[in-house]
Coordinates of N, CA and C in Angstrom, one line a residue:
M12 N 97.6 135.5 108.2 CA 98.0 134.5 109.2 C 97.6 133.1 108.9
H13 N 98.5 132.2 109.0 CA 98.1 130.8 108.7 C 97.3 130.1 109.8
T14 N 96.2 129.5 109.4 CA 95.4 128.8 110.4 C 95.7 127.3 110.3
V15 N 96.0 126.7 111.4 CA 96.2 125.2 111.4 C 94.9 124.6 112.0
Y16 N 94.3 123.8 111.2 CA 93.0 123.1 111.6 C 93.4 121.9 112.4
P17 N 92.6 121.7 113.5 CA 92.9 120.5 114.3 C 92.6 119.2 113.6
V18 N 93.6 118.3 113.5 CA 93.4 117.0 112.9 C 93.9 116.0 113.9
K19 N 93.1 115.0 114.3 CA 93.5 114.0 115.2 C 94.4 113.0 114.4
P20 N 95.4 112.5 115.1 CA 96.3 111.5 114.4 C 95.5 110.3 113.9
Y21 N 95.7 109.9 112.7 CA 95.0 108.8 112.1 C 95.8 107.5 112.5
V22 N 95.1 106.6 113.2 CA 95.8 105.4 113.6 C 94.9 104.2 113.1
K23 N 95.6 103.3 112.4 CA 94.9 102.1 111.9 C 95.9 100.9 112.2
N24 N 95.3 99.9 112.9 CA 96.1 98.7 113.2 C 97.3 99.1 114.0
G25 N 97.2 100.1 114.8 CA 98.3 100.5 115.7 C 99.4 101.3 115.0
E26 N 99.2 101.6 113.7 CA 100.2 102.4 113.0 C 99.7 103.8 112.8
R27 N 100.6 104.8 113.0 CA 100.2 106.1 112.8 C 100.3 106.5 111.4
R28 N 99.8 107.7 111.0 CA 99.9 108.2 109.6 C 101.3 108.2 109.1
S29 N 101.5 108.0 107.8 CA 102.8 108.0 107.3 C 103.3 109.5 107.2
R30 N 104.6 109.6 106.9 CA 105.1 111.0 106.8 C 104.5 111.7 105.6
S31 N 104.2 110.9 104.5 CA 103.6 111.6 103.3 C 102.3 112.2 103.7
W32 N 101.5 111.6 104.6 CA 100.3 112.2 105.0 C 100.5 113.5 105.8
A33 N 101.6 113.5 106.6 CA 101.9 114.7 107.4 C 102.2 115.8 106.4
E34 N 103.0 115.5 105.3 CA 103.3 116.5 104.3 C 102.0 117.0 103.6
S35 N 101.1 116.0 103.3 CA 99.9 116.4 102.7 C 99.0 117.3 103.6
E36 N 99.1 117.0 104.9 CA 98.3 117.8 105.8 C 98.7 119.3 105.8
K37 N 100.0 119.6 105.5 CA 100.4 121.0 105.3 C 99.7 121.6 104.1
D38 N 99.7 120.8 103.0 CA 99.0 121.2 101.8 C 97.6 121.4 102.1
Y39 N 97.0 120.5 102.9 CA 95.6 120.6 103.2 C 95.3 121.9 104.0
N40 N 96.1 122.2 104.9 CA 95.9 123.5 105.7 C 96.0 124.7 104.8
R41 N 97.0 124.7 103.9 CA 97.1 125.8 102.9 C 95.8 125.9 102.0
F42 N 95.4 124.7 101.6 CA 94.2 124.6 100.8 C 93.0 125.1 101.5
M43 N 92.8 124.8 102.8 CA 91.7 125.2 103.5 C 91.8 126.8 103.8
D44 N 93.0 127.2 104.0 CA 93.2 128.7 104.2 C 92.8 129.4 102.9
H45 N 93.2 128.9 101.8 CA 93.0 129.6 100.5 C 91.5 129.7 100.2
Y46 N 90.8 128.6 100.4 CA 89.4 128.6 100.0 C 88.4 128.9 101.2
G47 N 89.0 129.1 102.4 CA 88.1 129.5 103.5 C 87.1 128.5 103.9
L48 N 87.4 127.2 103.7 CA 86.5 126.1 104.1 C 86.9 125.6 105.5
K49 N 85.8 125.2 106.2 CA 86.1 124.7 107.6 C 86.4 123.2 107.4
A50 N 87.3 122.7 108.2 CA 87.5 121.2 108.2 C 86.4 120.5 108.8
S51 N 86.0 119.4 108.2 CA 84.9 118.6 108.8 C 85.3 117.1 108.8
K52 N 84.7 116.4 109.6 CA 85.0 114.9 109.7 C 84.8 114.3 108.4
T53 N 83.8 114.6 107.7 CA 83.5 114.0 106.4 C 84.6 114.3 105.4
L54 N 85.1 115.5 105.3 CA 86.1 115.9 104.4 C 87.4 115.2 104.7
L55 N 87.7 115.2 106.0 CA 88.9 114.5 106.5 C 88.9 113.0 106.1
K56 N 87.7 112.4 106.3 CA 87.6 111.0 106.0 C 87.8 110.8 104.5
V57 N 87.3 111.7 103.7 CA 87.5 111.6 102.2 C 89.0 111.6 101.9
M58 N 89.7 112.4 102.6 CA 91.1 112.7 102.3 C 92.1 111.7 102.9
E59 N 91.6 110.9 103.9 CA 92.6 110.0 104.5 C 93.1 108.9 103.5
P60 N 94.4 108.7 103.5 CA 95.0 107.8 102.5 C 94.4 106.4 102.5
H61 N 93.8 106.0 103.7 CA 93.3 104.6 103.7 C 91.8 104.5 103.3
H62 N 91.3 105.7 102.9 CA 89.9 105.7 102.5 C 89.9 106.1 101.0
R63 N 89.4 105.2 100.2 CA 89.3 105.5 98.7 C 87.9 106.2 98.6
F64 N 87.9 107.1 97.6 CA 86.7 108.0 97.4 C 85.4 107.3 97.3
W65 N 85.4 106.1 96.7 CA 84.1 105.4 96.5 C 83.6 104.8 97.8
K66 N 84.5 104.6 98.8 CA 84.0 104.1 100.1 C 83.2 105.1 100.8
V67 N 83.6 106.4 100.7 CA 82.9 107.5 101.3 C 81.6 107.7 100.5
G68 N 81.7 107.7 99.2 CA 80.5 107.9 98.4 C 80.1 109.3 98.2
L69 N 79.6 109.6 96.9 CA 79.3 111.0 96.6 C 78.1 111.5 97.5
H70 N 77.2 110.6 97.8 CA 76.0 111.1 98.6 C 76.4 111.6 100.0
N71 N 77.5 111.1 100.5 CA 77.9 111.5 101.9 C 78.4 113.0 101.9
I72 N 78.8 113.5 100.7 CA 79.3 114.9 100.7 C 78.1 115.8 101.0
N73 N 76.9 115.4 100.7 CA 75.7 116.2 101.0 C 75.6 116.3 102.5
R74 N 76.1 115.4 103.3 CA 76.0 115.5 104.7 C 77.0 116.4 105.4
V75 N 77.8 117.0 104.6 CA 78.8 118.0 105.2 C 78.1 119.2 105.6
T76 N 77.8 119.3 106.9 CA 76.9 120.4 107.4 C 77.6 121.8 107.4
D77 N 78.9 121.9 107.4 CA 79.5 123.2 107.4 C 79.8 123.7 106.0
L78 N 79.3 123.1 105.0 CA 79.5 123.6 103.6 C 78.1 124.1 103.1
P79 N 78.0 125.2 102.5 CA 76.8 125.6 101.8 C 76.4 124.6 100.7
P80 N 75.2 124.5 100.3 CA 74.7 123.5 99.3 C 75.5 123.7 98.0
V81 N 75.8 124.9 97.6 CA 76.6 125.1 96.4 C 77.9 124.5 96.4
L82 N 78.6 124.7 97.6 CA 79.9 124.1 97.8 C 79.8 122.6 97.8
A83 N 78.8 122.1 98.5 CA 78.6 120.6 98.6 C 78.6 120.0 97.2
V84 N 77.8 120.7 96.3 CA 77.7 120.2 94.9 C 79.1 120.2 94.3
E85 N 79.9 121.3 94.5 CA 81.2 121.4 94.0 C 82.1 120.3 94.5
W86 N 82.0 120.0 95.8 CA 82.8 118.9 96.3 C 82.5 117.5 95.6
R87 N 81.2 117.3 95.3 CA 80.8 116.1 94.6 C 81.5 116.0 93.3
E88 N 81.6 117.2 92.6 CA 82.3 117.2 91.3 C 83.8 117.0 91.5
I89 N 84.4 117.4 92.6 CA 85.8 117.2 92.9 C 86.0 115.7 93.1
I90 N 85.2 115.1 93.9 CA 85.3 113.6 94.1 C 85.2 112.9 92.8
R91 N 84.2 113.3 92.0 CA 84.0 112.6 90.7 C 85.3 112.8 89.8
E92 N 85.9 114.0 89.9 CA 87.1 114.2 89.1 C 88.2 113.3 89.5
I93 N 88.3 113.1 90.8 CA 89.4 112.2 91.4 C 89.1 110.8 90.9
G94 N 87.9 110.4 90.9 CA 87.5 109.1 90.4 C 87.9 108.9 89.0
L95 N 87.7 109.9 88.1 CA 88.0 109.8 86.7 C 89.5 109.8 86.6
R96 N 90.2 110.5 87.4 CA 91.6 110.7 87.2 C 92.4 109.5 87.7
Y97 N 92.0 108.9 88.8 CA 92.8 107.8 89.4 C 92.3 106.4 89.2
Q98 N 91.0 106.3 89.0 CA 90.4 105.0 88.7 C 90.7 104.0 89.7
G99 N 90.9 104.4 91.0 CA 91.2 103.5 92.1 C 92.6 103.0 92.1
K100 N 93.5 103.6 91.3 CA 94.9 103.0 91.2 C 95.7 103.4 92.4
K101 N 95.3 104.4 93.2 CA 96.0 104.8 94.4 C 95.1 105.4 95.4
P102 N 95.4 105.3 96.6 CA 94.5 106.0 97.6 C 94.6 107.5 97.4
M103 N 93.5 108.2 97.7 CA 93.4 109.6 97.6 C 94.0 110.3 98.8
D104 N 94.7 111.4 98.6 CA 95.2 112.2 99.8 C 94.9 113.7 99.5
A105 N 95.4 114.5 100.4 CA 95.1 115.9 100.3 C 95.7 116.5 99.0
D106 N 96.8 116.0 98.5 CA 97.4 116.5 97.3 C 96.5 116.2 96.1
D107 N 95.9 115.0 96.1 CA 95.0 114.7 95.0 C 93.8 115.6 95.1
L108 N 93.3 115.8 96.2 CA 92.1 116.7 96.4 C 92.4 118.1 95.9
F109 N 93.6 118.6 96.2 CA 94.0 119.9 95.9 C 94.1 120.0 94.3
H110 N 94.7 119.1 93.7 CA 94.8 119.1 92.2 C 93.4 118.9 91.6
A111 N 92.6 118.0 92.1 CA 91.3 117.8 91.5 C 90.4 119.1 91.6
W112 N 90.6 119.8 92.8 CA 89.9 121.0 92.9 C 90.2 122.0 91.8
H113 N 91.5 122.1 91.5 CA 91.9 123.0 90.4 C 91.4 122.6 89.1
A114 N 91.3 121.2 88.9 CA 90.8 120.7 87.6 C 89.3 121.0 87.4
V115 N 88.6 120.9 88.6 CA 87.2 121.2 88.5 C 86.9 122.7 88.3
R116 N 87.7 123.5 89.0 CA 87.5 125.0 89.0 C 88.0 125.6 87.6
S117 N 88.9 125.0 87.0 CA 89.4 125.6 85.7 C 88.6 125.4 84.5

């Protein structure tokens, strides 16, 4: 059974999320289902299109309270992988996170 994790609409300067983010959110829910991770404010913040990974910072991943320490370390590696892959050329979204996860895991 597919679980839909509650995500509040992201609004910045009066504009709601783009359709591309809504599509990414579907991927994000599948991603969370597959890996059994709980959604957290920190992870959502990392994945919002208007947040680049370096604004969140690797150290903030340690503050994700619903992830075990081993997974928190893994998330840091995922964020680092995204940094190497995109070099700040585009905002990060759930699709990027999903692909970076596979790059780190493989």
